[in-house]
mmCIF file of C-alpha atoms in Angstrom:
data_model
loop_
_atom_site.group_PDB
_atom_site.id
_atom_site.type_symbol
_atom_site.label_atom_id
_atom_site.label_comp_id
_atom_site.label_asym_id
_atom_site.label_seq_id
_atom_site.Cartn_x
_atom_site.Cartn_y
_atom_site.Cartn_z
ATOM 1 C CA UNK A 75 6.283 56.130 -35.368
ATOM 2 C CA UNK A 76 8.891 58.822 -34.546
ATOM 3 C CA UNK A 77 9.807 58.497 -38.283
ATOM 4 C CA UNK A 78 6.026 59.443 -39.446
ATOM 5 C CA UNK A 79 5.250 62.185 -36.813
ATOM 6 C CA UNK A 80 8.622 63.889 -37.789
ATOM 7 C CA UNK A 81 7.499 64.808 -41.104
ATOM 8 C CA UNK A 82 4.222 65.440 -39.276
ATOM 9 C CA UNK A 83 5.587 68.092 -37.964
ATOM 10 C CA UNK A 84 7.783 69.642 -40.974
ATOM 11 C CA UNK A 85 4.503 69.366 -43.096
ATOM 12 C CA UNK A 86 2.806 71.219 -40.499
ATOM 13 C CA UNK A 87 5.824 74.292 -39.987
ATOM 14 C CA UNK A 88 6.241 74.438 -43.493
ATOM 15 C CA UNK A 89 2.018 75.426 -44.067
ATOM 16 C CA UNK A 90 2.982 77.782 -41.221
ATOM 17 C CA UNK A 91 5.335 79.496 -42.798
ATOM 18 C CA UNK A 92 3.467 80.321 -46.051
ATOM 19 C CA UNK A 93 0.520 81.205 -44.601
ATOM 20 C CA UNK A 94 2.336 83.710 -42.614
ATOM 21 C CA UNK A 95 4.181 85.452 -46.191
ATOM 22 C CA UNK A 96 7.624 84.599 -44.208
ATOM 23 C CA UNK A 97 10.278 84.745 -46.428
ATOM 24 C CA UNK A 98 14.041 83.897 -46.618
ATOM 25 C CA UNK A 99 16.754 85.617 -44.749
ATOM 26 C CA UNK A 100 18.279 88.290 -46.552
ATOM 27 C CA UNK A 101 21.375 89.688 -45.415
ATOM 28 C CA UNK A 102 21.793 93.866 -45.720
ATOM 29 C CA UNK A 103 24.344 96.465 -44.227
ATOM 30 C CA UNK A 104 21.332 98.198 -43.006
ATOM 31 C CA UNK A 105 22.000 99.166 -38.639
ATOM 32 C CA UNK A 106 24.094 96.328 -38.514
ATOM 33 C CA UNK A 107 21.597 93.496 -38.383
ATOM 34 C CA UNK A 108 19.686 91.459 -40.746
ATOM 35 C CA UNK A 109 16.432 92.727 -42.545
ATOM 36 C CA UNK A 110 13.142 90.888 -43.374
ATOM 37 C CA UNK A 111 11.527 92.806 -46.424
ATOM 38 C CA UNK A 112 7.690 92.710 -47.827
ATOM 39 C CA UNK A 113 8.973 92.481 -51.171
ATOM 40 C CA UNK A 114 10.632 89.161 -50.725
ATOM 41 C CA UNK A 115 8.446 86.080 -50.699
ATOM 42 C CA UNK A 116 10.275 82.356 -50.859
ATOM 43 C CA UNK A 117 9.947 79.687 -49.064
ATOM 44 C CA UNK A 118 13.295 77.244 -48.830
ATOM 45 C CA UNK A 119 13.017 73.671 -50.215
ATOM 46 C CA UNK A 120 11.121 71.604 -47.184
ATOM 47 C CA UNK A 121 14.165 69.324 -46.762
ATOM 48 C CA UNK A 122 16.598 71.893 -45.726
ATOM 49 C CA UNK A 123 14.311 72.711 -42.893
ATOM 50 C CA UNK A 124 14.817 71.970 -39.400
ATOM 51 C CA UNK A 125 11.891 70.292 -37.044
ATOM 52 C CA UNK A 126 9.019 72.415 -35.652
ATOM 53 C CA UNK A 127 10.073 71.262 -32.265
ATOM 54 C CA UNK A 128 13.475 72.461 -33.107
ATOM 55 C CA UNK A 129 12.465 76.035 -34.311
ATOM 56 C CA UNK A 130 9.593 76.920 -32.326
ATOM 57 C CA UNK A 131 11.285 78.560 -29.282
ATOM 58 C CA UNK A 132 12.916 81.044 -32.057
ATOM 59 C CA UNK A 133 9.394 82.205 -33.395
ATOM 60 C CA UNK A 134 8.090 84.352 -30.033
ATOM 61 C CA UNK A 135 11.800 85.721 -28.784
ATOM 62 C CA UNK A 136 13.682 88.631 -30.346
ATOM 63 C CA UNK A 137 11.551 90.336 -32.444
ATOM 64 C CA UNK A 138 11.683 94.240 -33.197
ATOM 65 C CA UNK A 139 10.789 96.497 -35.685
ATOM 66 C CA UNK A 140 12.184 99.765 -37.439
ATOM 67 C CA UNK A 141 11.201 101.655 -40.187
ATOM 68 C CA UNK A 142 13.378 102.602 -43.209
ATOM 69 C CA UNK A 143 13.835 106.371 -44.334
ATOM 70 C CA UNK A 144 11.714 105.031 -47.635
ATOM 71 C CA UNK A 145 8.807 104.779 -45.817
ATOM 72 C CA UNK A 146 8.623 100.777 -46.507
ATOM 73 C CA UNK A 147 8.279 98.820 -43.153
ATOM 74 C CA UNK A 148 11.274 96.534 -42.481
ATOM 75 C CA UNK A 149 11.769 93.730 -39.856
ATOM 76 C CA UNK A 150 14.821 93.646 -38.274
ATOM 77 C CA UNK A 151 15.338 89.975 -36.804
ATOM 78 C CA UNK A 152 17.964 88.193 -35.100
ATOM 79 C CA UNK A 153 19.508 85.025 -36.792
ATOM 80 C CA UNK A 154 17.655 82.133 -36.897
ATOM 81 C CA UNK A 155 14.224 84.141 -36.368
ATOM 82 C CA UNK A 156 11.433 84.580 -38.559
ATOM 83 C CA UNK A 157 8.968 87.398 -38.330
ATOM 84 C CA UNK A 158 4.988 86.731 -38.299
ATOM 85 C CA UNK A 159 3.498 89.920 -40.168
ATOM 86 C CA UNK A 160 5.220 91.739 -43.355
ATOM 87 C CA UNK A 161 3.774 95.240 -44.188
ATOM 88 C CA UNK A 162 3.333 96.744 -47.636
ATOM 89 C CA UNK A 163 5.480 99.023 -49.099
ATOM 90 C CA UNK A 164 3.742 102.379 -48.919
ATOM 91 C CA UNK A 165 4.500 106.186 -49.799
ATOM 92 C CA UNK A 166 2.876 109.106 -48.293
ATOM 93 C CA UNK A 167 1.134 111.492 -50.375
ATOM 94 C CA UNK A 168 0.320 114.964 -49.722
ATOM 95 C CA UNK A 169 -2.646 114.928 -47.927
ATOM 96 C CA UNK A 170 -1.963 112.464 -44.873
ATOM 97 C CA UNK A 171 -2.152 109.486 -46.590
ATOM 98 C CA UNK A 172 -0.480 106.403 -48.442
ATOM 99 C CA UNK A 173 -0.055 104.840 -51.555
ATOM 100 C CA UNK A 174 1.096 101.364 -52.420
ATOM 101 C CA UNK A 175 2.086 100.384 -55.171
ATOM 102 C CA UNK A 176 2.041 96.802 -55.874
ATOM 103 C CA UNK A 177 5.143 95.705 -58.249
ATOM 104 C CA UNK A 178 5.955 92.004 -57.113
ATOM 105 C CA UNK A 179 3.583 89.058 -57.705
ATOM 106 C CA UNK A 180 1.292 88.355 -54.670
ATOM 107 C CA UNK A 181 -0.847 85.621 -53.502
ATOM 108 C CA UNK A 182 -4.305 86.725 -52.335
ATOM 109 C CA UNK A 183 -3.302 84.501 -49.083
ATOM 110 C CA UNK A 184 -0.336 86.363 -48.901
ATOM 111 C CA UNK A 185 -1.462 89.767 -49.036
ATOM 112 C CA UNK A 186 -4.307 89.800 -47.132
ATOM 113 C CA UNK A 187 -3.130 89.344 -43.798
ATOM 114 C CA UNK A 188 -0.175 91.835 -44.624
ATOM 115 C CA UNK A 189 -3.153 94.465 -45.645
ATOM 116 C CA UNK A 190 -4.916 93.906 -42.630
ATOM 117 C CA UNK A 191 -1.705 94.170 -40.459
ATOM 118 C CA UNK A 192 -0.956 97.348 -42.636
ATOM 119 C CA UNK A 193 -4.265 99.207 -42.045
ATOM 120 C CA UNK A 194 -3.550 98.856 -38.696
ATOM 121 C CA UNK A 195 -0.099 100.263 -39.097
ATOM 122 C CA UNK A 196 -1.600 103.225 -41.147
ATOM 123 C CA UNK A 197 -4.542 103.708 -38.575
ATOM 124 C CA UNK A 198 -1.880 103.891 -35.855
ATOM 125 C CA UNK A 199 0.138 106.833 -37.516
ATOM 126 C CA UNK A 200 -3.076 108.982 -38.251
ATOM 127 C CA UNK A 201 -3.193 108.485 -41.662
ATOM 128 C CA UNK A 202 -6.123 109.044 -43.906
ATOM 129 C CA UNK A 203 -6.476 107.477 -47.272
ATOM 130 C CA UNK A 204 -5.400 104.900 -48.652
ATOM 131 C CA UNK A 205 -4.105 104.288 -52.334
ATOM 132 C CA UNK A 206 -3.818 100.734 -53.654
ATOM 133 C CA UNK A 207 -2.166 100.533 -57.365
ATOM 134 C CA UNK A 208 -2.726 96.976 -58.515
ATOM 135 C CA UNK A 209 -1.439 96.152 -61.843
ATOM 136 C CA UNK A 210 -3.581 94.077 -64.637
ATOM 137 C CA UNK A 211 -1.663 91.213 -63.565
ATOM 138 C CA UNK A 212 -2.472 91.373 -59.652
ATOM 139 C CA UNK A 213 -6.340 91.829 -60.533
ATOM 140 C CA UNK A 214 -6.316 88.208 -58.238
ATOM 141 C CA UNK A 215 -5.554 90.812 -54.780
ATOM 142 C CA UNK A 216 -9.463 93.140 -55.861
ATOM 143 C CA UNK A 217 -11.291 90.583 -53.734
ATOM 144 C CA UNK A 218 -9.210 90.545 -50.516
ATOM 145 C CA UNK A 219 -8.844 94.488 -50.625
ATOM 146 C CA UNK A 220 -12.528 94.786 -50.894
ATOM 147 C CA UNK A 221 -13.171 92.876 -47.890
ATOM 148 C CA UNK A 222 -11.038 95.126 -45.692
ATOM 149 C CA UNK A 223 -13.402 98.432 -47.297
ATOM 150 C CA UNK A 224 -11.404 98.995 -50.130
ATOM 151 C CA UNK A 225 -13.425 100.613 -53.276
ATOM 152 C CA UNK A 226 -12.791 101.460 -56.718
ATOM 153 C CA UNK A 227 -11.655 104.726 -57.408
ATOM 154 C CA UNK A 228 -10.760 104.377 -61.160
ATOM 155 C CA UNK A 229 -9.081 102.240 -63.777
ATOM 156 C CA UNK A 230 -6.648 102.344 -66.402
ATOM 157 C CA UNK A 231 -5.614 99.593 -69.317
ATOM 158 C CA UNK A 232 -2.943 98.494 -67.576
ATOM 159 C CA UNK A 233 -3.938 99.165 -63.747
ATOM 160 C CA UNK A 234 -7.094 99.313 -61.040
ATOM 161 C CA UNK A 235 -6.602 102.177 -58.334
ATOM 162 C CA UNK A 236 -8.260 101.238 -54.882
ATOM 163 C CA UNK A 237 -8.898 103.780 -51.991
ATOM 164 C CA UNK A 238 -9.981 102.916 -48.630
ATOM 165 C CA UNK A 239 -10.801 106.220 -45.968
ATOM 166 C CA UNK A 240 -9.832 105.644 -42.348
ATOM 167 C CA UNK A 241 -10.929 108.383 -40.394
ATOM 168 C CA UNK A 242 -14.469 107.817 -39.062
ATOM 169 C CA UNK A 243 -14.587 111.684 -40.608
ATOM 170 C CA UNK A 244 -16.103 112.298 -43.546
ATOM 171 C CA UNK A 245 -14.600 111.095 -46.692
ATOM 172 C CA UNK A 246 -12.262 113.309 -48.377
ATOM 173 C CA UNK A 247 -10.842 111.402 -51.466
ATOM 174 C CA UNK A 248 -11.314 113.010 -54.449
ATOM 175 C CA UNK A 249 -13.406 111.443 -57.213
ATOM 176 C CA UNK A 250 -12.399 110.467 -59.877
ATOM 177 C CA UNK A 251 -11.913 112.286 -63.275
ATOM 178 C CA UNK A 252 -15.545 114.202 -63.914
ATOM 179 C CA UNK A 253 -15.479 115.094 -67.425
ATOM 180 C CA UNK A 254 -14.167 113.794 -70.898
ATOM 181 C CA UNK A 255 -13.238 116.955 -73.237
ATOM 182 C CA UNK A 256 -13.930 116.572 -76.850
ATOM 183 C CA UNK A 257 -13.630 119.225 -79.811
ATOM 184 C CA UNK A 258 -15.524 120.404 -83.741
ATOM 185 C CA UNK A 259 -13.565 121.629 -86.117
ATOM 186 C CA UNK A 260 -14.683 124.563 -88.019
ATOM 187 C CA UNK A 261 -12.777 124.965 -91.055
ATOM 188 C CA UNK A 262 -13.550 127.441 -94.030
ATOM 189 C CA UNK A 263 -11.700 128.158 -97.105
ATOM 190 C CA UNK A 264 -11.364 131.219 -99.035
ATOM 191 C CA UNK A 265 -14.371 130.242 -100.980
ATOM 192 C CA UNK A 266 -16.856 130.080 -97.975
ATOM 193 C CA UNK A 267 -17.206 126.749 -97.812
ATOM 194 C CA UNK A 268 -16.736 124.325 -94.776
ATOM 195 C CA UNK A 269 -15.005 120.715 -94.145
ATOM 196 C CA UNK A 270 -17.886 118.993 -93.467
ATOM 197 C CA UNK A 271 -18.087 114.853 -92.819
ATOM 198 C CA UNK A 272 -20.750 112.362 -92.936
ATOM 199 C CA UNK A 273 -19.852 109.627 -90.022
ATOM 200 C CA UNK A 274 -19.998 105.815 -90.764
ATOM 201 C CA UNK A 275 -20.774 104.969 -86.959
ATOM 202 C CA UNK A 276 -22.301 106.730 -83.913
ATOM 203 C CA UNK A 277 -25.600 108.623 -83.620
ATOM 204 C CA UNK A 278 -25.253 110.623 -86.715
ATOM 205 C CA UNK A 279 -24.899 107.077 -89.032
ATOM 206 C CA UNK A 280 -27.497 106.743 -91.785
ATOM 207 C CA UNK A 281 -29.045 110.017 -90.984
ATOM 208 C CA UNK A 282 -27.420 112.161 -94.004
ATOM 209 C CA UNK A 283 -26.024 115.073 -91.889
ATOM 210 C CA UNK A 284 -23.003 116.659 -92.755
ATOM 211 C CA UNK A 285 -21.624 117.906 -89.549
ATOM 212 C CA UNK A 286 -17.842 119.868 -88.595
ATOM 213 C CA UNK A 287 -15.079 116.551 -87.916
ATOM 214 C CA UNK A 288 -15.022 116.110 -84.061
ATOM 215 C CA UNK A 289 -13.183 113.759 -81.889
ATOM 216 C CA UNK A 290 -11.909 113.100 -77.766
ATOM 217 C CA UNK A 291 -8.871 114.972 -76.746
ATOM 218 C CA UNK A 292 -6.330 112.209 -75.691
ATOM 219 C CA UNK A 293 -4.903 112.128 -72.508
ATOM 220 C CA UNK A 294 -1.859 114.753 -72.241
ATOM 221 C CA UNK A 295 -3.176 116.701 -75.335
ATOM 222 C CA UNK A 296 -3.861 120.099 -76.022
ATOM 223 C CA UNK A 297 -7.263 120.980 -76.811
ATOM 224 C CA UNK A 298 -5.150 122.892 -80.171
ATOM 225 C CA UNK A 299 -3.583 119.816 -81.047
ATOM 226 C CA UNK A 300 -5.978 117.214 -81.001
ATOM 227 C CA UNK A 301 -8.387 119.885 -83.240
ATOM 228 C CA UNK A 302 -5.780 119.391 -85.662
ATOM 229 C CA UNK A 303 -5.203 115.776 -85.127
ATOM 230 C CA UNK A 304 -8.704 114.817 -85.386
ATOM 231 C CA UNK A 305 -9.548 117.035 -88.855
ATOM 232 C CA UNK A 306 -5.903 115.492 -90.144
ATOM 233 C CA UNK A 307 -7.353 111.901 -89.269
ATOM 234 C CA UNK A 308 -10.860 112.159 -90.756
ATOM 235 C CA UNK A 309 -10.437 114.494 -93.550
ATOM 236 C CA UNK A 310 -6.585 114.285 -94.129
ATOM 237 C CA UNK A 311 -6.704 118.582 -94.098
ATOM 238 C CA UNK A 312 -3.482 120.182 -93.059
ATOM 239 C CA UNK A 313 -4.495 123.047 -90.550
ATOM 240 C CA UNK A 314 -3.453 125.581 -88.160
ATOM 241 C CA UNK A 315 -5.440 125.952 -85.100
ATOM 242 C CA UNK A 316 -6.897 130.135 -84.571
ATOM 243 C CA UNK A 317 -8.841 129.875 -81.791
ATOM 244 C CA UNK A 318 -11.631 128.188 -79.653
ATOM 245 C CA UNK A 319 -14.907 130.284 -80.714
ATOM 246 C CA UNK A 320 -17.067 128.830 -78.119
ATOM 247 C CA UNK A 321 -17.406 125.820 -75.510
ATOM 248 C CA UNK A 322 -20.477 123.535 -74.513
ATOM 249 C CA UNK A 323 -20.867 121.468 -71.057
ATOM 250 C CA UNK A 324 -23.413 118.829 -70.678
ATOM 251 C CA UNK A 325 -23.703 116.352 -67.578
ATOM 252 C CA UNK A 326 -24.418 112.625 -67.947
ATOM 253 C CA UNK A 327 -22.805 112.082 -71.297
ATOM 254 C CA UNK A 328 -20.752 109.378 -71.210
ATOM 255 C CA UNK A 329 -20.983 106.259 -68.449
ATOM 256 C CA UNK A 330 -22.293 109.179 -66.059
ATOM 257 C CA UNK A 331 -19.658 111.308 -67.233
ATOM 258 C CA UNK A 332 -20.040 115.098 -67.783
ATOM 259 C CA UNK A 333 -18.742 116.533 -70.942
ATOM 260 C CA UNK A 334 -16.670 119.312 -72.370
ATOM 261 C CA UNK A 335 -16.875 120.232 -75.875
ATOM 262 C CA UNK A 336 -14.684 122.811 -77.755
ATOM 263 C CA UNK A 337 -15.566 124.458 -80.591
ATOM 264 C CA UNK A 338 -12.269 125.429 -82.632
ATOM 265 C CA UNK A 339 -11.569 127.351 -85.769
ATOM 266 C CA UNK A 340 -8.979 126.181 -87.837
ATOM 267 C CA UNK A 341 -7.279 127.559 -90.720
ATOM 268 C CA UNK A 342 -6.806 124.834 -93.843
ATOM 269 C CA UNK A 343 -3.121 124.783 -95.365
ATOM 270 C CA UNK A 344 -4.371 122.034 -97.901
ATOM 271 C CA UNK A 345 -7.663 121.395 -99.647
ATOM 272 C CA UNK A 346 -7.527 117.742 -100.899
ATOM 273 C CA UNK A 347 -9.664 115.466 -98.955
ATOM 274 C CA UNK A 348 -8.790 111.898 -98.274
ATOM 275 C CA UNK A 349 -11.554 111.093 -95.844
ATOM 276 C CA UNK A 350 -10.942 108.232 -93.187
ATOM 277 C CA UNK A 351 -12.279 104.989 -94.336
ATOM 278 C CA UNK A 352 -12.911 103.212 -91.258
ATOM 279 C CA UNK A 353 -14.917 106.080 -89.524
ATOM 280 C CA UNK A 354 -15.809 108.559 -92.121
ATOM 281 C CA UNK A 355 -18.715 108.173 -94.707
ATOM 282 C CA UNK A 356 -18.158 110.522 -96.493
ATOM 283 C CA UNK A 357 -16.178 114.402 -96.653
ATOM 284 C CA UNK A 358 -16.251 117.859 -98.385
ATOM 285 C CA UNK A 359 -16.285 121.083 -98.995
ATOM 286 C CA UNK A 360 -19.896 122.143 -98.697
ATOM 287 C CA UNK A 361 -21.240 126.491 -98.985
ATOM 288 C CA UNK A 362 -21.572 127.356 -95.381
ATOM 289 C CA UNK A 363 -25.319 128.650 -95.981
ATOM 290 C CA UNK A 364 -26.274 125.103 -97.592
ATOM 291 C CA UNK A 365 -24.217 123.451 -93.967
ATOM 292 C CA UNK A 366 -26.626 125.774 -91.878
ATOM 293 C CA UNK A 367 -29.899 125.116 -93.903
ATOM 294 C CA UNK A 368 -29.521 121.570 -93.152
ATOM 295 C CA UNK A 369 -33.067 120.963 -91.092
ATOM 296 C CA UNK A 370 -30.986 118.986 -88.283
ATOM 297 C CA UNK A 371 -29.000 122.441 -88.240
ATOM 298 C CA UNK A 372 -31.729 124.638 -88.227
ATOM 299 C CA UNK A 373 -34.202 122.543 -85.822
ATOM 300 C CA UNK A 374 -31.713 121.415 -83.056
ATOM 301 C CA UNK A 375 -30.918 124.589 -80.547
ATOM 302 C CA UNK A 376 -27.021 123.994 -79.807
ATOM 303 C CA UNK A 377 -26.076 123.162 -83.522
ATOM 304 C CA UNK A 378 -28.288 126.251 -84.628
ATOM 305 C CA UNK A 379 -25.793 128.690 -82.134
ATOM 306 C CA UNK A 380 -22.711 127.273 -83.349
ATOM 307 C CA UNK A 381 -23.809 127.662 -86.726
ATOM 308 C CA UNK A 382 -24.432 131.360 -85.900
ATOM 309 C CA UNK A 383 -21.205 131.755 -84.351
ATOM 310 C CA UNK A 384 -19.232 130.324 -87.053
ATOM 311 C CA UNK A 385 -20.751 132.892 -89.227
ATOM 312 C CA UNK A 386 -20.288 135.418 -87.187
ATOM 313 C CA UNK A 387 -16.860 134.965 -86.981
ATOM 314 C CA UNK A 388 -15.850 134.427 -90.582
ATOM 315 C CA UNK A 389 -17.808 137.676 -91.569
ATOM 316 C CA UNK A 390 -16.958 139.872 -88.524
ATOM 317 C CA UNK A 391 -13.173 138.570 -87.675
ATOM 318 C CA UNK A 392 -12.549 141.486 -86.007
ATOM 319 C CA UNK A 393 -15.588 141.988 -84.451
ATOM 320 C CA UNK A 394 -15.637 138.606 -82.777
ATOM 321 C CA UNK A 395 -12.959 137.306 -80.662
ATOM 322 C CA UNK A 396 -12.305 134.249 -79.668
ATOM 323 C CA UNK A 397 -10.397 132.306 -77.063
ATOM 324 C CA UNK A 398 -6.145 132.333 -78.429
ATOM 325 C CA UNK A 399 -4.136 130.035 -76.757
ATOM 326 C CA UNK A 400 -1.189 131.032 -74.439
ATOM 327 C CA UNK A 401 1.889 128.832 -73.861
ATOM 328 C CA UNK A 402 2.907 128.794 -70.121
ATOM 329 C CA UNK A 403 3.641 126.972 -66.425
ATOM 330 C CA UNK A 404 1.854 125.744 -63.913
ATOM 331 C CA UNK A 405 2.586 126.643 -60.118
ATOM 332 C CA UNK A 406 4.672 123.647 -59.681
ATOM 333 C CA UNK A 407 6.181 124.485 -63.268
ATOM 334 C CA UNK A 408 4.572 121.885 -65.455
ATOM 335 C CA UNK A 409 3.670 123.104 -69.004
ATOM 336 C CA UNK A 410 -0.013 124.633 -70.227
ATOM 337 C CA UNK A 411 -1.834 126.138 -72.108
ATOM 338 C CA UNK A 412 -4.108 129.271 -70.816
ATOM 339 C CA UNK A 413 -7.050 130.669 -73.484
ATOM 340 C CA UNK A 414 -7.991 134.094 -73.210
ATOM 341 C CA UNK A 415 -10.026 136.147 -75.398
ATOM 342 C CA UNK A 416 -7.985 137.824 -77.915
ATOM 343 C CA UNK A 417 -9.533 141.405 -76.615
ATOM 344 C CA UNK A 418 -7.160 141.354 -74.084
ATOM 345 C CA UNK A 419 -4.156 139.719 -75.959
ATOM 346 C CA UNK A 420 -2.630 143.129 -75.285
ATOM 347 C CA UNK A 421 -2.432 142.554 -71.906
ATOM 348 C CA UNK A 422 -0.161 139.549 -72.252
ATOM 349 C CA UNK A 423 2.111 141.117 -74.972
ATOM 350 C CA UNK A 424 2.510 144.043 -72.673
ATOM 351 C CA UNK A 425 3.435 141.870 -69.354
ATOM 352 C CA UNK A 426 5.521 139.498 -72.093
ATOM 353 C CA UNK A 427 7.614 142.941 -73.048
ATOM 354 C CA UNK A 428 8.126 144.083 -69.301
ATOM 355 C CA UNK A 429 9.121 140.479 -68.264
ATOM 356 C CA UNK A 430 11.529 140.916 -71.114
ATOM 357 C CA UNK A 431 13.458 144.226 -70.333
ATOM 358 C CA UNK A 432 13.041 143.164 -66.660
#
């Protein structure tokens, strides 16, 4: 009988133990005692484990806590003692609060209690919001972080961001991104005529218009740059961007998104088309009077005005100015790009000479 309750009682500690996330001893340098980290989840083989009635005393004495300069909680513990609650590895941001950032594999019965125990943690500092990172591969942790008032905030193809707010305040997270930025291409040649492309999918398929190449701006693109990339891509025209002749904004676009569109002029450095075959029906050079005589043109309010504004511009160049684009820093010195109308490109070349002989 004393043989069959003893392994009673390891089956029992040994539950205990991963249901609590405690994890093996691991020896550091750090204040002269031995650390117990979130990051490190392992339970020892079940027959190198002492008896419950052996170990239990050790469980409810000498326990303390400290916190590393890193911000990550660690539990300092005497030898022989495991610690009941593991916090997650957080940052602060900015603005009062936290982000985690989840790099280690997790069990969903694993991290739950530690986010619970966290929260708590957070509450009792004063922070505010709350940034969970979970990688594609930790999708398995959405559920439990939900049930503690998590939401989602946005995602990416390799990760899901979840905020949670603890103030009773009102919420102050900012949404997510608004707006998705997209360009047209106006390109004319010496002849007056205009790159023009028929598209193979989307709303314009089957309906015979010949419309100026567009495309999205990729993420970490200049609006400049991805003109060129997207009239490279569908018409295989080498260009050189001039400058944005006018902008549109429309609300509701795209899954709710709002939308940014850029009208660009470009200057063509070849003229052979090799149109893209998986997207693009068909491409050419078409007279710019027989583009804006198209009915669709002519009928439809916003393609009518930046048909008139193209034509503006390549008869009145120096009438019309446009929006040039001006290399510089951010602030916090991270590259842009700042468009200004060309009418007041002295301004810049002036303040660019002073800043010189300065």
């Amino acid at each position: 009988m004393s043989f069959k309750f003893g392994w009673v009682y390891k089956l029992v500690w040994y539950k205990m133990q991963r249901l609590r996330a405690t994890a093996i001893r691991l020896y550091s340098h750090h204040l002269g005692k031995k650390t117990l980290l979130a990051s490190s989840f392992a339970v020892p083989p079940l027959s190198k484990r002492p008896r419950l009635c052996d170990r239990f005393p050790a469980l409810i004495r000498n326990m303390s806590t400290s916190v590393s300069t890193s911000g990550a909680k660690e539990f300092v513990v005497s030898e022989n003692t495991f610690q009941q609650e593991v916090l997650l590895s957080s940052v602060g941001d900015l603005h009062g609060g936290v982000v985690v950032n989840v790099e280690q594999p997790l069990d969903s019965m694993v991290f739950a209690p530690m986010l619970k125990a966290s929260i708590s943690h957070w509450t009792q500092q004063g922070k505010r919001g709350v940034w969970i990172k979970l990688p594609i591969q930790q999708a398995n942790l959405v559920e439990a972080a939900v049930k503690e008032g998590f939401r989602y905030h946005h995602a990416e193809p390799d990760y899901l961001m979840l905020v949670y707010w603890i103030p009773e305040a009102t919420d102050m997270l900012p949404a997510n991104a608004s707006h998705r930025v997209g360009i047209g291409a106006f390109v004319m040649n010496s002849q007056r005529e205009v790159l023009v492309v028929q598209e193979k999918n989307g709303q314009f398929k089957g309906t015979g218009l010949w419309k100026f190449p567009t495309g999205v701006v990729e993420e970490g693109e200049d609006i400049c740059t991805a003109a060129i990339r997207e009239v490279k891509e569908e018409t295989g025209i080498e260009t050189e961007f001039v400058e944005v002749l006018a902008f549109r904004q429309s609300h509701k676009s795209f899954f709710r998104k709002s939308d940014l569109f850029f009208v660009c002029m470009l200057q063509p450095h070849s003229f052979d088309i090799q149109k893209q075959t998986s997207e693009i029906e068909a491409a050419q050079w078409m007279p710019f009077e027989d583009y804006a005589a198209q009915p669709f043109v002519r009928e439809h309010e916003m393609f009518n005005y930046v048909a008139k504004i193209s034509k503006a511009k390549s008869e009145n160049d120096d009438d019309v100015a446009g929006f040039s684009p001006l290399s510089t820093t951010t602030s916090t010195g991270k590259k842009c790009s700042l468009y200004f109308s060309r009418d007041l490109k002295h301004l810049v070349t002036r303040d660019s000479k002073q800043r010189q002989e300065g």
